[in-house]
């Protein structure tokens, strides 16, 4: 019961007033007293964390924790995509001709997700993958591949649940959520859309890298509380690796697709 209540606080609460209250709680100095119970509820592996629990200034500071440098080996092949986050693979597959794809059996319009019809057409008949981050996960975001940043922009002004219940029963929770879109141009000339979706009540996606060129494994930002990443690929540009299975866990740096 305690775990469900805790998870409800982290993921499902919504509304501007509750958002502000919960953000203030998470960032308050006294919230560091919550860290031990948070670690216990979510079974956090402290051996890979860069600081000791008592060194964090708040619950938010712990939630956005950094890991030891060698905690997440990066898939080395230049033609391999590395997972940008620690997550579960919520869904993956081909982007249909009518510019929609399925997340938990619900259709999502590609043009809504990207906010632009012309950009959306580039990914028709390509592939998508959805990475879902739980409150237990490491919430720093890393570049999945070497590439040139063509554009970055923000869409949406409110966040809805991006946990499993929200993805199943929410009204367009991904396409209408607050999100930041990065489009990368790869060495082979193909483009990739890298969409970072804000959590229920926080609307916080912090960019830590604004350089024109991203290097695979390089940190590019972090989420405040549970969130989702969606990646879109052009037609005939990738094939998923064997470890890409719906519902399976993946760690940042692990291979999930190869360029064709």
Short mmCIF file of C-alpha atoms in Angstrom, two decimals:
data_model
loop_
_atom_site.label_atom_id
_atom_site.label_comp_id
_atom_site.label_asym_id
_atom_site.label_seq_id
_atom_site.Cartn_x
_atom_site.Cartn_y
_atom_site.Cartn_z
CA UNK A 1 0.00 0.00 0.00
CA UNK A 2 2.83 2.38 0.92
CA UNK A 3 4.58 1.72 -2.39
CA UNK A 4 1.41 2.40 -4.41
CA UNK A 5 0.83 5.63 -2.50
CA UNK A 6 4.42 6.71 -3.08
CA UNK A 7 4.23 5.92 -6.78
CA UNK A 8 0.95 7.78 -7.05
CA UNK A 9 2.59 10.87 -5.57
CA UNK A 10 5.51 10.67 -7.98
CA UNK A 11 3.62 9.85 -11.18
CA UNK A 12 -0.10 10.52 -11.18
CA UNK A 13 -0.78 13.82 -9.45
CA UNK A 14 -1.69 16.58 -11.91
CA UNK A 15 -2.73 20.22 -12.00
CA UNK A 16 -0.82 23.48 -11.72
CA UNK A 17 -1.29 23.97 -7.98
CA UNK A 18 -0.32 20.41 -7.04
CA UNK A 19 2.62 20.61 -9.44
CA UNK A 20 4.03 23.65 -7.69
CA UNK A 21 3.51 22.15 -4.24
CA UNK A 22 5.19 18.86 -5.14
CA UNK A 23 8.10 20.55 -6.89
CA UNK A 24 8.67 22.71 -3.82
CA UNK A 25 8.57 19.63 -1.58
CA UNK A 26 11.02 17.69 -3.76
CA UNK A 27 13.48 20.60 -3.84
CA UNK A 28 13.21 21.60 -0.17
CA UNK A 29 16.25 20.88 2.00
CA UNK A 30 14.19 18.87 4.48
CA UNK A 31 13.11 16.48 1.69
CA UNK A 32 16.53 14.80 1.94
CA UNK A 33 15.03 12.95 4.93
CA UNK A 34 12.76 11.16 2.44
CA UNK A 35 15.71 9.75 0.48
CA UNK A 36 16.24 6.59 2.62
CA UNK A 37 12.60 5.50 2.27
CA UNK A 38 12.67 6.37 -1.44
CA UNK A 39 15.75 4.19 -1.93
CA UNK A 40 14.06 1.34 -0.06
CA UNK A 41 10.77 1.54 -1.95
CA UNK A 42 12.49 1.59 -5.36
CA UNK A 43 15.48 -0.61 -4.49
CA UNK A 44 18.09 1.86 -5.76
CA UNK A 45 21.56 0.42 -6.42
CA UNK A 46 23.82 2.75 -4.43
CA UNK A 47 27.03 1.11 -5.65
CA UNK A 48 26.72 2.89 -9.00
CA UNK A 49 25.71 6.32 -7.66
CA UNK A 50 28.36 9.06 -7.75
CA UNK A 51 27.64 10.37 -4.21
CA UNK A 52 26.62 8.94 -0.85
CA UNK A 53 22.94 9.42 0.11
CA UNK A 54 23.77 11.95 2.84
CA UNK A 55 25.58 14.15 0.31
CA UNK A 56 22.43 14.94 -1.68
CA UNK A 57 20.79 18.27 -0.85
CA UNK A 58 17.17 17.22 -1.55
CA UNK A 59 14.97 14.47 -2.93
CA UNK A 60 15.09 16.19 -6.31
CA UNK A 61 18.88 16.23 -6.16
CA UNK A 62 18.85 12.48 -5.54
CA UNK A 63 16.27 11.81 -8.24
CA UNK A 64 18.45 13.53 -10.84
CA UNK A 65 21.58 11.79 -9.50
CA UNK A 66 24.66 11.16 -11.59
CA UNK A 67 26.29 7.74 -11.80
CA UNK A 68 29.91 6.66 -11.59
CA UNK A 69 31.75 7.13 -14.87
CA UNK A 70 32.00 3.42 -15.69
CA UNK A 71 28.50 2.44 -14.48
CA UNK A 72 27.01 2.46 -18.00
CA UNK A 73 29.29 1.12 -20.76
CA UNK A 74 28.37 2.57 -24.16
CA UNK A 75 27.91 0.35 -27.23
CA UNK A 76 30.99 1.22 -29.25
CA UNK A 77 30.16 0.50 -32.90
CA UNK A 78 29.61 3.79 -34.82
CA UNK A 79 26.61 2.22 -36.58
CA UNK A 80 24.90 1.12 -33.34
CA UNK A 81 22.28 3.13 -31.45
CA UNK A 82 22.72 3.12 -27.67
CA UNK A 83 19.76 3.48 -25.33
CA UNK A 84 19.58 7.13 -24.23
CA UNK A 85 18.11 6.24 -20.83
CA UNK A 86 17.54 3.53 -18.25
CA UNK A 87 14.00 2.37 -19.02
CA UNK A 88 11.56 -0.32 -20.05
CA UNK A 89 10.73 -0.71 -23.71
CA UNK A 90 7.06 0.26 -23.68
CA UNK A 91 6.50 -0.41 -27.39
CA UNK A 92 8.24 -0.41 -30.76
CA UNK A 93 7.48 -1.12 -34.38
CA UNK A 94 6.81 0.34 -37.80
CA UNK A 95 5.28 3.77 -38.32
CA UNK A 96 2.16 3.18 -40.40
CA UNK A 97 1.42 4.82 -43.73
CA UNK A 98 -1.38 6.91 -42.22
CA UNK A 99 1.12 8.61 -39.87
CA UNK A 100 -0.06 6.99 -36.66
CA UNK A 101 1.47 4.33 -34.47
CA UNK A 102 0.31 2.33 -31.48
CA UNK A 103 1.30 2.85 -27.84
CA UNK A 104 -0.56 0.48 -25.50
CA UNK A 105 -3.14 -0.20 -28.24
CA UNK A 106 -3.93 3.50 -28.68
CA UNK A 107 -3.21 5.44 -31.92
CA UNK A 108 -0.96 8.48 -31.85
CA UNK A 109 -0.80 10.88 -34.77
CA UNK A 110 2.75 11.43 -35.96
CA UNK A 111 2.10 15.05 -36.90
CA UNK A 112 0.78 15.79 -33.40
CA UNK A 113 3.84 14.25 -31.82
CA UNK A 114 6.24 16.35 -33.92
CA UNK A 115 3.98 19.39 -34.27
CA UNK A 116 4.66 19.68 -38.01
CA UNK A 117 3.15 17.80 -40.96
CA UNK A 118 6.19 18.24 -43.22
CA UNK A 119 8.61 16.87 -40.65
CA UNK A 120 6.26 14.00 -39.87
CA UNK A 121 6.21 12.76 -43.47
CA UNK A 122 9.94 12.04 -43.27
CA UNK A 123 9.25 9.17 -40.84
CA UNK A 124 6.36 7.46 -42.65
CA UNK A 125 7.09 3.72 -43.03
CA UNK A 126 10.01 4.11 -40.65
CA UNK A 127 10.29 2.79 -37.08
CA UNK A 128 9.58 4.00 -33.56
CA UNK A 129 10.51 2.94 -30.05
CA UNK A 130 9.09 4.18 -26.74
CA UNK A 131 11.24 4.10 -23.59
CA UNK A 132 9.34 4.43 -20.29
CA UNK A 133 11.23 5.63 -17.19
CA UNK A 134 9.89 4.70 -13.77
CA UNK A 135 10.68 6.62 -10.55
CA UNK A 136 13.32 3.97 -9.78
CA UNK A 137 15.34 4.70 -12.91
CA UNK A 138 18.38 6.86 -13.51
CA UNK A 139 16.89 10.00 -15.08
CA UNK A 140 19.80 11.53 -16.95
CA UNK A 141 19.43 11.56 -20.76
CA UNK A 142 22.30 10.72 -23.13
CA UNK A 143 22.82 10.95 -26.86
CA UNK A 144 21.95 7.64 -28.59
CA UNK A 145 24.30 8.24 -31.55
CA UNK A 146 26.80 10.68 -33.03
CA UNK A 147 24.92 13.34 -34.96
CA UNK A 148 24.46 16.98 -35.89
CA UNK A 149 21.63 18.80 -34.14
CA UNK A 150 19.39 20.17 -36.90
CA UNK A 151 16.79 21.69 -34.61
CA UNK A 152 15.44 21.59 -31.06
CA UNK A 153 12.01 22.86 -30.05
CA UNK A 154 9.40 22.57 -27.31
CA UNK A 155 5.74 21.59 -27.71
CA UNK A 156 2.79 21.28 -25.31
CA UNK A 157 2.11 23.18 -22.10
CA UNK A 158 0.72 20.53 -19.77
CA UNK A 159 1.76 17.05 -18.77
CA UNK A 160 -0.46 14.00 -18.39
CA UNK A 161 0.51 10.62 -16.94
CA UNK A 162 3.21 8.80 -18.89
CA UNK A 163 3.19 5.70 -16.69
CA UNK A 164 1.50 2.50 -17.86
CA UNK A 165 -1.97 3.58 -16.73
CA UNK A 166 -1.60 6.93 -18.42
CA UNK A 167 -0.40 5.44 -21.68
CA UNK A 168 -3.30 3.02 -21.74
CA UNK A 169 -6.18 5.18 -20.57
CA UNK A 170 -5.04 8.78 -20.95
CA UNK A 171 -6.32 10.96 -23.79
CA UNK A 172 -3.34 11.29 -26.15
CA UNK A 173 -0.90 11.46 -23.22
CA UNK A 174 2.23 11.48 -25.37
CA UNK A 175 1.19 13.61 -28.35
CA UNK A 176 -0.20 16.40 -26.16
CA UNK A 177 2.29 16.37 -23.29
CA UNK A 178 4.96 18.97 -22.71
CA UNK A 179 7.95 17.72 -24.68
CA UNK A 180 11.22 18.71 -26.26
CA UNK A 181 12.03 17.49 -29.74
CA UNK A 182 15.57 17.13 -31.08
CA UNK A 183 16.18 16.17 -34.70
CA UNK A 184 19.61 14.75 -35.48
CA UNK A 185 21.32 14.28 -38.83
CA UNK A 186 23.54 11.19 -38.90
CA UNK A 187 26.73 10.42 -40.79
CA UNK A 188 24.76 8.56 -43.48
CA UNK A 189 22.52 11.59 -44.06
CA UNK A 190 19.43 10.08 -42.41
CA UNK A 191 17.51 11.91 -39.68
CA UNK A 192 16.34 10.74 -36.27
CA UNK A 193 13.70 12.39 -34.06
CA UNK A 194 14.52 12.23 -30.35
CA UNK A 195 11.46 13.26 -28.31
CA UNK A 196 11.69 13.81 -24.56
CA UNK A 197 8.24 13.79 -22.90
CA UNK A 198 7.64 15.54 -19.56
CA UNK A 199 6.16 13.75 -16.56
CA UNK A 200 2.69 14.26 -15.11
CA UNK A 201 3.08 17.28 -12.89
CA UNK A 202 6.59 18.63 -13.43
CA UNK A 203 6.99 19.79 -17.05
CA UNK A 204 10.72 19.77 -16.39
CA UNK A 205 13.16 18.61 -19.04
CA UNK A 206 16.50 20.29 -18.40
CA UNK A 207 18.99 20.48 -21.28
CA UNK A 208 22.61 20.25 -20.18
CA UNK A 209 24.17 20.16 -23.65
CA UNK A 210 23.39 22.79 -26.28
CA UNK A 211 26.25 21.98 -28.64
CA UNK A 212 25.66 21.57 -32.38
CA UNK A 213 27.13 18.07 -32.45
CA UNK A 214 26.16 15.25 -30.10
CA UNK A 215 28.46 12.33 -29.32
CA UNK A 216 27.05 8.93 -28.42
CA UNK A 217 26.82 8.46 -24.67
CA UNK A 218 27.28 12.16 -23.95
CA UNK A 219 24.83 13.59 -21.42
CA UNK A 220 22.35 15.97 -23.05
CA UNK A 221 19.86 16.60 -20.23
CA UNK A 222 17.77 15.14 -17.44
CA UNK A 223 14.16 14.61 -16.40
CA UNK A 224 12.55 15.68 -13.14
CA UNK A 225 10.43 12.65 -12.13
CA UNK A 226 9.01 9.83 -14.26
CA UNK A 227 9.12 10.42 -17.98
CA UNK A 228 9.22 8.93 -21.48
CA UNK A 229 11.47 9.07 -24.54
CA UNK A 230 10.17 8.40 -28.06
CA UNK A 231 12.54 7.89 -30.98
CA UNK A 232 11.54 7.96 -34.64
CA UNK A 233 13.60 6.63 -37.56
CA UNK A 234 13.30 7.03 -41.32
CA UNK A 235 12.29 4.21 -43.65
CA UNK A 236 14.97 1.55 -44.28
CA UNK A 237 17.38 3.20 -41.85
CA UNK A 238 17.62 0.76 -38.90
CA UNK A 239 16.91 -2.71 -37.60
CA UNK A 240 16.25 -3.39 -33.93
CA UNK A 241 18.57 -5.68 -32.00
CA UNK A 242 17.35 -8.95 -30.46
CA UNK A 243 17.16 -7.50 -26.95
CA UNK A 244 14.36 -5.13 -28.00
CA UNK A 245 11.35 -6.89 -26.51
CA UNK A 246 8.16 -5.22 -25.30
CA UNK A 247 8.29 -4.79 -21.53
CA UNK A 248 11.98 -5.62 -21.23
CA UNK A 249 14.41 -3.45 -19.26
CA UNK A 250 17.27 -1.66 -20.98
CA UNK A 251 20.07 0.39 -19.52
CA UNK A 252 21.58 3.56 -20.88
CA UNK A 253 24.37 2.70 -23.31
CA UNK A 254 23.06 -0.72 -24.33
CA UNK A 255 22.57 -1.32 -28.05
CA UNK A 256 18.96 -1.34 -29.28
CA UNK A 257 19.28 -0.79 -33.05
CA UNK A 258 21.79 -0.83 -35.91
CA UNK A 259 22.00 1.35 -38.98
CA UNK A 260 21.29 -0.40 -42.27
#
